[in-house]
């Protein structure tokens, strides 16, 4: 009696395992995640300036906030008073010393260049943009308000720069908690500058976006030198890119629909704090697990072995 047999065809060695190829197509490298987030923050910075400074609705709402803040009826808001007594030059100097000391204690002096760059460069760019590049046009029907340009805020830029610079020298395990707490401090500075009548909502949001964008772009540059194996789903990368602009659009919609000066003032205070925290969290997302220092020879060999293992597994 003949016996029918079926001989299975061998699977080609180059054929990828089920799901491997699809997974690769759906993820992006950590450097691309950081770069995309940084560009998304930069785009939101531009959107903020256009919507709040170059539209009648934006100027009308923000001028109402400034008039309300400077009217004196909110003088009992003592929680904002301490900011008036701060010397930001001394604060920045102290921050630089602390960052340097932390990097040296961790025996990672190579982190000082990116950390101090993230601390100093956004402040220089913010001042150059405010004084020489960005202008606040005198739009008709925008209501009375201070005519000088104050976008972006120097105080908020300094607070955000200190926080973002700390992300480069903090150990990875402490980074989310400390930056989360620091985000509350940035939110306080942002709301306080509005309460004191120094700045508008757009000034604070623009400062946060500028500092966070610098941090993510510098992080992307450093990550490309480390051969980071971690990958991020494309959907999350796209979400991180559009979230900053979404925060700006929501803030504009809420502030522009407020009915009177008092409502606009309260809305601006709340929105300044929430937008600052939102931008900090968006920046923390791609920064939280990154190690920015150079790899040692042993670490490089381990990464090479892991890459080789992955390549063999996918064949």
mmCIF file of C-alpha atoms in Angstrom:
data_model
loop_
_atom_site.group_PDB
_atom_site.id
_atom_site.type_symbol
_atom_site.label_atom_id
_atom_site.label_comp_id
_atom_site.label_asym_id
_atom_site.label_seq_id
_atom_site.Cartn_x
_atom_site.Cartn_y
_atom_site.Cartn_z
ATOM 1 C CA UNK A 1 0.000 0.000 0.000
ATOM 2 C CA UNK A 2 1.379 3.341 -1.020
ATOM 3 C CA UNK A 3 1.756 5.949 1.655
ATOM 4 C CA UNK A 4 1.320 9.580 0.672
ATOM 5 C CA UNK A 5 3.766 11.888 2.352
ATOM 6 C CA UNK A 6 4.062 15.637 2.340
ATOM 7 C CA UNK A 7 7.472 17.138 2.593
ATOM 8 C CA UNK A 8 7.446 20.649 4.032
ATOM 9 C CA UNK A 9 9.406 23.163 2.073
ATOM 10 C CA UNK A 10 12.264 24.728 3.970
ATOM 11 C CA UNK A 11 11.791 28.299 4.996
ATOM 12 C CA UNK A 12 14.324 30.616 3.380
ATOM 13 C CA UNK A 13 16.831 31.855 5.891
ATOM 14 C CA UNK A 14 16.305 35.460 4.805
ATOM 15 C CA UNK A 15 12.535 35.381 5.441
ATOM 16 C CA UNK A 16 11.690 37.553 8.514
ATOM 17 C CA UNK A 17 9.902 36.030 11.472
ATOM 18 C CA UNK A 18 6.156 36.760 11.757
ATOM 19 C CA UNK A 19 5.545 40.274 12.986
ATOM 20 C CA UNK A 20 9.191 41.334 12.950
ATOM 21 C CA UNK A 21 9.089 43.241 9.691
ATOM 22 C CA UNK A 22 5.765 44.893 10.547
ATOM 23 C CA UNK A 23 7.120 45.914 13.947
ATOM 24 C CA UNK A 24 10.166 47.505 12.336
ATOM 25 C CA UNK A 25 7.999 49.536 9.980
ATOM 26 C CA UNK A 26 5.838 50.808 12.828
ATOM 27 C CA UNK A 27 8.666 52.144 14.999
ATOM 28 C CA UNK A 28 11.265 54.889 14.802
ATOM 29 C CA UNK A 29 14.571 55.370 16.560
ATOM 30 C CA UNK A 30 14.961 57.414 19.737
ATOM 31 C CA UNK A 31 16.907 60.104 17.844
ATOM 32 C CA UNK A 32 14.062 60.524 15.330
ATOM 33 C CA UNK A 33 11.591 60.719 18.230
ATOM 34 C CA UNK A 34 13.601 63.524 19.845
ATOM 35 C CA UNK A 35 14.146 65.346 16.547
ATOM 36 C CA UNK A 36 10.458 65.184 15.613
ATOM 37 C CA UNK A 37 9.404 66.428 19.047
ATOM 38 C CA UNK A 38 11.885 69.302 18.874
ATOM 39 C CA UNK A 39 10.615 70.355 15.448
ATOM 40 C CA UNK A 40 7.017 70.077 16.671
ATOM 41 C CA UNK A 41 7.838 72.409 19.563
ATOM 42 C CA UNK A 42 9.496 74.857 17.158
ATOM 43 C CA UNK A 43 6.430 74.853 14.904
ATOM 44 C CA UNK A 44 4.207 75.518 17.921
ATOM 45 C CA UNK A 45 6.461 78.480 18.816
ATOM 46 C CA UNK A 46 5.768 79.995 15.379
ATOM 47 C CA UNK A 47 2.044 79.256 15.646
ATOM 48 C CA UNK A 48 1.944 80.993 19.039
ATOM 49 C CA UNK A 49 3.537 84.140 17.669
ATOM 50 C CA UNK A 50 1.272 84.261 14.625
ATOM 51 C CA UNK A 51 -2.002 83.590 16.456
ATOM 52 C CA UNK A 52 -1.522 85.754 19.539
ATOM 53 C CA UNK A 53 0.614 88.598 18.174
ATOM 54 C CA UNK A 54 -0.438 88.933 14.522
ATOM 55 C CA UNK A 55 -4.213 88.519 14.822
ATOM 56 C CA UNK A 56 -6.732 91.009 16.142
ATOM 57 C CA UNK A 57 -8.428 88.377 18.317
ATOM 58 C CA UNK A 58 -5.131 87.421 19.916
ATOM 59 C CA UNK A 59 -4.041 90.979 20.647
ATOM 60 C CA UNK A 60 -7.482 91.973 21.899
ATOM 61 C CA UNK A 61 -7.590 89.120 24.411
ATOM 62 C CA UNK A 62 -4.043 89.612 25.644
ATOM 63 C CA UNK A 63 -4.325 93.378 25.929
ATOM 64 C CA UNK A 64 -7.339 92.815 28.171
ATOM 65 C CA UNK A 65 -5.226 90.560 30.397
ATOM 66 C CA UNK A 66 -2.429 93.139 30.675
ATOM 67 C CA UNK A 67 -4.854 95.970 31.488
ATOM 68 C CA UNK A 68 -6.512 93.843 34.139
ATOM 69 C CA UNK A 69 -3.180 92.873 35.688
ATOM 70 C CA UNK A 70 -1.936 96.458 35.784
ATOM 71 C CA UNK A 71 -5.181 97.900 37.144
ATOM 72 C CA UNK A 72 -4.238 97.084 40.730
ATOM 73 C CA UNK A 73 -7.394 95.128 41.580
ATOM 74 C CA UNK A 74 -5.341 91.921 41.839
ATOM 75 C CA UNK A 75 -2.672 93.393 44.149
ATOM 76 C CA UNK A 76 -3.560 90.879 46.902
ATOM 77 C CA UNK A 77 -2.056 88.022 44.856
ATOM 78 C CA UNK A 78 0.977 87.676 47.138
ATOM 79 C CA UNK A 79 1.935 84.305 45.664
ATOM 80 C CA UNK A 80 3.467 86.085 42.659
ATOM 81 C CA UNK A 81 5.384 88.669 44.682
ATOM 82 C CA UNK A 82 8.589 86.656 45.336
ATOM 83 C CA UNK A 83 9.415 86.669 41.623
ATOM 84 C CA UNK A 84 9.780 90.462 41.752
ATOM 85 C CA UNK A 85 12.704 90.154 44.156
ATOM 86 C CA UNK A 86 14.660 87.562 42.167
ATOM 87 C CA UNK A 87 17.866 88.504 40.357
ATOM 88 C CA UNK A 88 17.760 86.214 37.327
ATOM 89 C CA UNK A 89 21.478 86.725 36.618
ATOM 90 C CA UNK A 90 22.322 85.320 40.050
ATOM 91 C CA UNK A 91 19.809 82.517 39.601
ATOM 92 C CA UNK A 92 21.331 81.532 36.274
ATOM 93 C CA UNK A 93 24.848 81.705 37.710
ATOM 94 C CA UNK A 94 23.856 79.481 40.613
ATOM 95 C CA UNK A 95 22.202 77.052 38.220
ATOM 96 C CA UNK A 96 25.365 76.841 36.140
ATOM 97 C CA UNK A 97 27.436 76.078 39.237
ATOM 98 C CA UNK A 98 25.002 73.379 40.393
ATOM 99 C CA UNK A 99 24.907 71.751 36.958
ATOM 100 C CA UNK A 100 28.706 71.751 36.767
ATOM 101 C CA UNK A 101 29.024 70.283 40.237
ATOM 102 C CA UNK A 102 26.488 67.557 39.520
ATOM 103 C CA UNK A 103 28.245 66.537 36.301
ATOM 104 C CA UNK A 104 31.612 66.386 38.072
ATOM 105 C CA UNK A 105 30.213 64.425 41.015
ATOM 106 C CA UNK A 106 28.800 61.893 38.552
ATOM 107 C CA UNK A 107 32.215 61.844 36.809
ATOM 108 C CA UNK A 108 30.601 62.769 33.505
ATOM 109 C CA UNK A 109 32.235 66.079 32.509
ATOM 110 C CA UNK A 110 31.279 65.444 28.888
ATOM 111 C CA UNK A 111 27.696 66.322 29.815
ATOM 112 C CA UNK A 112 28.647 69.907 30.617
ATOM 113 C CA UNK A 113 28.806 71.093 27.003
ATOM 114 C CA UNK A 114 25.250 70.035 26.048
ATOM 115 C CA UNK A 115 23.841 71.041 29.442
ATOM 116 C CA UNK A 116 25.357 74.522 29.407
ATOM 117 C CA UNK A 117 24.393 74.908 25.738
ATOM 118 C CA UNK A 118 20.762 74.180 26.593
ATOM 119 C CA UNK A 119 21.056 76.630 29.496
ATOM 120 C CA UNK A 120 22.586 79.555 27.590
ATOM 121 C CA UNK A 121 21.581 79.332 23.921
ATOM 122 C CA UNK A 122 17.779 79.627 24.381
ATOM 123 C CA UNK A 123 18.294 82.749 26.485
ATOM 124 C CA UNK A 124 20.469 84.378 23.831
ATOM 125 C CA UNK A 125 18.047 83.440 21.055
ATOM 126 C CA UNK A 126 15.052 84.665 23.086
ATOM 127 C CA UNK A 127 16.624 88.089 23.583
ATOM 128 C CA UNK A 128 17.702 88.401 19.954
ATOM 129 C CA UNK A 129 14.234 87.455 18.745
ATOM 130 C CA UNK A 130 12.534 89.828 21.155
ATOM 131 C CA UNK A 131 14.757 92.839 20.469
ATOM 132 C CA UNK A 132 15.695 92.550 16.806
ATOM 133 C CA UNK A 133 13.571 90.035 14.896
ATOM 134 C CA UNK A 134 10.013 89.702 16.156
ATOM 135 C CA UNK A 135 7.749 92.739 16.050
ATOM 136 C CA UNK A 136 4.362 93.380 17.576
ATOM 137 C CA UNK A 137 2.232 95.126 14.925
ATOM 138 C CA UNK A 138 -0.286 97.805 15.830
ATOM 139 C CA UNK A 139 -3.481 96.145 14.617
ATOM 140 C CA UNK A 140 -6.778 98.051 14.387
ATOM 141 C CA UNK A 141 -9.552 97.103 16.817
ATOM 142 C CA UNK A 142 -7.056 95.241 18.999
ATOM 143 C CA UNK A 143 -7.697 97.439 22.012
ATOM 144 C CA UNK A 144 -5.236 99.453 24.066
ATOM 145 C CA UNK A 145 -2.196 97.702 25.464
ATOM 146 C CA UNK A 146 1.580 98.006 25.789
ATOM 147 C CA UNK A 147 2.971 98.386 22.287
ATOM 148 C CA UNK A 148 6.467 97.039 22.860
ATOM 149 C CA UNK A 149 7.281 93.449 21.977
ATOM 150 C CA UNK A 150 7.661 91.104 24.944
ATOM 151 C CA UNK A 151 7.643 87.760 23.084
ATOM 152 C CA UNK A 152 9.145 85.505 24.405
ATOM 153 C CA UNK A 153 9.440 86.080 28.160
ATOM 154 C CA UNK A 154 12.984 86.281 29.515
ATOM 155 C CA UNK A 155 12.028 85.094 33.015
ATOM 156 C CA UNK A 156 10.170 82.042 31.726
ATOM 157 C CA UNK A 157 12.942 81.334 29.214
ATOM 158 C CA UNK A 158 15.433 81.264 32.098
ATOM 159 C CA UNK A 159 13.272 78.956 34.221
ATOM 160 C CA UNK A 160 12.684 76.573 31.326
ATOM 161 C CA UNK A 161 16.349 76.602 30.293
ATOM 162 C CA UNK A 162 17.465 75.663 33.815
ATOM 163 C CA UNK A 163 15.004 72.783 33.932
ATOM 164 C CA UNK A 164 15.890 71.447 30.484
ATOM 165 C CA UNK A 165 19.633 71.723 31.199
ATOM 166 C CA UNK A 166 19.130 69.691 34.368
ATOM 167 C CA UNK A 167 17.749 66.842 32.254
ATOM 168 C CA UNK A 168 21.192 66.358 30.704
ATOM 169 C CA UNK A 169 23.102 65.903 33.954
ATOM 170 C CA UNK A 170 20.513 64.167 36.130
ATOM 171 C CA UNK A 171 20.676 60.373 36.477
ATOM 172 C CA UNK A 172 18.024 58.666 34.393
ATOM 173 C CA UNK A 173 16.188 57.188 37.381
ATOM 174 C CA UNK A 174 15.706 60.611 38.997
ATOM 175 C CA UNK A 175 15.021 62.573 35.822
ATOM 176 C CA UNK A 176 11.206 62.176 35.523
ATOM 177 C CA UNK A 177 10.497 63.023 39.162
ATOM 178 C CA UNK A 178 12.806 66.038 39.370
ATOM 179 C CA UNK A 179 11.756 67.469 36.013
ATOM 180 C CA UNK A 180 8.100 66.928 36.932
ATOM 181 C CA UNK A 181 8.593 68.902 40.153
ATOM 182 C CA UNK A 182 10.606 71.515 38.273
ATOM 183 C CA UNK A 183 7.739 71.848 35.829
ATOM 184 C CA UNK A 184 5.595 73.137 38.690
ATOM 185 C CA UNK A 185 8.217 75.832 39.325
ATOM 186 C CA UNK A 186 8.192 76.850 35.656
ATOM 187 C CA UNK A 187 4.384 76.991 35.774
ATOM 188 C CA UNK A 188 4.601 79.302 38.803
ATOM 189 C CA UNK A 189 7.053 81.616 37.041
ATOM 190 C CA UNK A 190 4.828 81.708 33.946
ATOM 191 C CA UNK A 191 1.685 82.583 35.910
ATOM 192 C CA UNK A 192 3.551 85.078 38.109
ATOM 193 C CA UNK A 193 4.841 87.116 35.169
ATOM 194 C CA UNK A 194 1.229 87.512 34.022
ATOM 195 C CA UNK A 195 -0.048 88.317 37.521
ATOM 196 C CA UNK A 196 2.599 91.027 37.895
ATOM 197 C CA UNK A 197 1.634 92.553 34.541
ATOM 198 C CA UNK A 198 5.022 91.862 32.966
ATOM 199 C CA UNK A 199 4.021 89.457 30.221
ATOM 200 C CA UNK A 200 1.187 88.042 28.180
ATOM 201 C CA UNK A 201 0.147 84.384 27.900
ATOM 202 C CA UNK A 202 1.839 84.070 24.503
ATOM 203 C CA UNK A 203 5.123 85.345 25.965
ATOM 204 C CA UNK A 204 5.173 82.566 28.547
ATOM 205 C CA UNK A 205 4.079 79.832 26.148
ATOM 206 C CA UNK A 206 6.633 80.913 23.542
ATOM 207 C CA UNK A 207 9.437 80.857 26.112
ATOM 208 C CA UNK A 208 8.542 77.327 27.227
ATOM 209 C CA UNK A 209 8.329 76.083 23.651
ATOM 210 C CA UNK A 210 11.661 77.641 22.703
ATOM 211 C CA UNK A 211 13.574 76.103 25.617
ATOM 212 C CA UNK A 212 12.000 72.678 25.195
ATOM 213 C CA UNK A 213 12.708 72.690 21.454
ATOM 214 C CA UNK A 214 16.401 73.399 22.032
ATOM 215 C CA UNK A 215 16.618 70.575 24.567
ATOM 216 C CA UNK A 216 15.021 67.988 22.276
ATOM 217 C CA UNK A 217 17.137 68.986 19.265
ATOM 218 C CA UNK A 218 20.378 68.791 21.273
ATOM 219 C CA UNK A 219 19.252 65.438 22.680
ATOM 220 C CA UNK A 220 18.624 64.137 19.157
ATOM 221 C CA UNK A 221 22.145 65.142 18.114
ATOM 222 C CA UNK A 222 23.664 63.366 21.118
ATOM 223 C CA UNK A 223 21.533 60.249 20.650
ATOM 224 C CA UNK A 224 22.714 59.787 17.062
ATOM 225 C CA UNK A 225 26.211 59.278 18.438
ATOM 226 C CA UNK A 226 25.172 56.516 20.850
ATOM 227 C CA UNK A 227 23.475 53.893 18.657
ATOM 228 C CA UNK A 228 20.461 53.799 20.991
ATOM 229 C CA UNK A 229 18.531 50.550 20.380
ATOM 230 C CA UNK A 230 15.226 51.708 21.842
ATOM 231 C CA UNK A 231 12.482 52.486 19.378
ATOM 232 C CA UNK A 232 9.186 54.355 19.581
ATOM 233 C CA UNK A 233 5.924 53.584 17.757
ATOM 234 C CA UNK A 234 5.263 55.914 14.844
ATOM 235 C CA UNK A 235 1.883 56.902 16.289
ATOM 236 C CA UNK A 236 3.470 58.165 19.519
ATOM 237 C CA UNK A 237 6.104 60.088 17.577
ATOM 238 C CA UNK A 238 3.381 61.766 15.513
ATOM 239 C CA UNK A 239 1.424 62.561 18.681
ATOM 240 C CA UNK A 240 4.462 64.187 20.292
ATOM 241 C CA UNK A 241 4.911 66.320 17.174
ATOM 242 C CA UNK A 242 1.353 67.713 17.138
ATOM 243 C CA UNK A 243 0.711 68.006 20.892
ATOM 244 C CA UNK A 244 2.560 71.346 21.309
ATOM 245 C CA UNK A 245 0.507 73.002 18.573
ATOM 246 C CA UNK A 246 -2.659 71.493 20.045
ATOM 247 C CA UNK A 247 -1.797 73.069 23.420
ATOM 248 C CA UNK A 248 -1.382 76.460 21.733
ATOM 249 C CA UNK A 249 -4.647 76.184 19.795
ATOM 250 C CA UNK A 250 -6.609 75.223 22.910
ATOM 251 C CA UNK A 251 -5.127 78.137 24.841
ATOM 252 C CA UNK A 252 -5.961 80.568 22.039
ATOM 253 C CA UNK A 253 -9.532 79.291 21.792
ATOM 254 C CA UNK A 254 -10.143 79.582 25.538
ATOM 255 C CA UNK A 255 -8.573 83.018 25.977
ATOM 256 C CA UNK A 256 -10.154 84.569 22.879
ATOM 257 C CA UNK A 257 -13.642 83.483 23.939
ATOM 258 C CA UNK A 258 -13.413 84.960 27.457
ATOM 259 C CA UNK A 259 -16.021 87.694 27.829
ATOM 260 C CA UNK A 260 -14.352 90.390 29.973
ATOM 261 C CA UNK A 261 -11.022 91.461 31.421
ATOM 262 C CA UNK A 262 -11.442 89.631 34.713
ATOM 263 C CA UNK A 263 -12.325 86.355 32.998
ATOM 264 C CA UNK A 264 -9.446 86.797 30.573
ATOM 265 C CA UNK A 265 -7.032 87.478 33.424
ATOM 266 C CA UNK A 266 -7.995 84.371 35.379
ATOM 267 C CA UNK A 267 -7.997 82.268 32.212
ATOM 268 C CA UNK A 268 -4.522 83.547 31.307
ATOM 269 C CA UNK A 269 -3.149 82.603 34.737
ATOM 270 C CA UNK A 270 -4.535 79.088 34.535
ATOM 271 C CA UNK A 271 -3.564 78.606 30.901
ATOM 272 C CA UNK A 272 -0.010 79.820 31.542
ATOM 273 C CA UNK A 273 0.476 77.211 34.267
ATOM 274 C CA UNK A 274 -1.175 74.390 32.324
ATOM 275 C CA UNK A 275 0.625 75.148 29.064
ATOM 276 C CA UNK A 276 3.983 75.295 30.858
ATOM 277 C CA UNK A 277 3.375 71.911 32.465
ATOM 278 C CA UNK A 278 2.142 70.516 29.170
ATOM 279 C CA UNK A 279 5.267 71.612 27.304
ATOM 280 C CA UNK A 280 7.506 70.224 30.070
ATOM 281 C CA UNK A 281 5.767 66.845 29.862
ATOM 282 C CA UNK A 282 5.995 66.782 26.062
ATOM 283 C CA UNK A 283 9.748 67.441 26.272
ATOM 284 C CA UNK A 284 10.225 64.957 29.107
ATOM 285 C CA UNK A 285 8.662 62.193 27.014
ATOM 286 C CA UNK A 286 11.638 61.719 24.633
ATOM 287 C CA UNK A 287 14.218 62.824 27.225
ATOM 288 C CA UNK A 288 13.286 60.661 30.192
ATOM 289 C CA UNK A 289 15.218 57.481 29.330
ATOM 290 C CA UNK A 290 18.096 58.854 27.294
ATOM 291 C CA UNK A 291 21.721 58.579 28.389
ATOM 292 C CA UNK A 292 23.584 61.459 26.787
ATOM 293 C CA UNK A 293 27.185 60.678 27.704
ATOM 294 C CA UNK A 294 29.522 58.816 25.355
ATOM 295 C CA UNK A 295 29.647 55.043 25.647
ATOM 296 C CA UNK A 296 32.697 53.321 27.050
ATOM 297 C CA UNK A 297 34.505 50.673 25.006
ATOM 298 C CA UNK A 298 32.760 47.882 26.922
ATOM 299 C CA UNK A 299 29.324 49.450 26.351
ATOM 300 C CA UNK A 300 30.034 49.840 22.652
ATOM 301 C CA UNK A 301 30.929 46.145 22.333
ATOM 302 C CA UNK A 302 27.741 45.164 24.161
ATOM 303 C CA UNK A 303 25.650 47.304 21.793
ATOM 304 C CA UNK A 304 27.423 45.788 18.789
ATOM 305 C CA UNK A 305 26.645 42.292 20.097
ATOM 306 C CA UNK A 306 22.977 43.196 20.570
ATOM 307 C CA UNK A 307 22.763 44.636 17.070
ATOM 308 C CA UNK A 308 24.339 41.509 15.638
ATOM 309 C CA UNK A 309 21.877 39.325 17.595
ATOM 310 C CA UNK A 310 18.924 41.301 16.222
ATOM 311 C CA UNK A 311 20.166 41.031 12.677
ATOM 312 C CA UNK A 312 20.619 37.259 12.996
ATOM 313 C CA UNK A 313 17.167 36.880 14.578
ATOM 314 C CA UNK A 314 15.448 38.740 11.744
ATOM 315 C CA UNK A 315 17.001 36.553 9.048
#
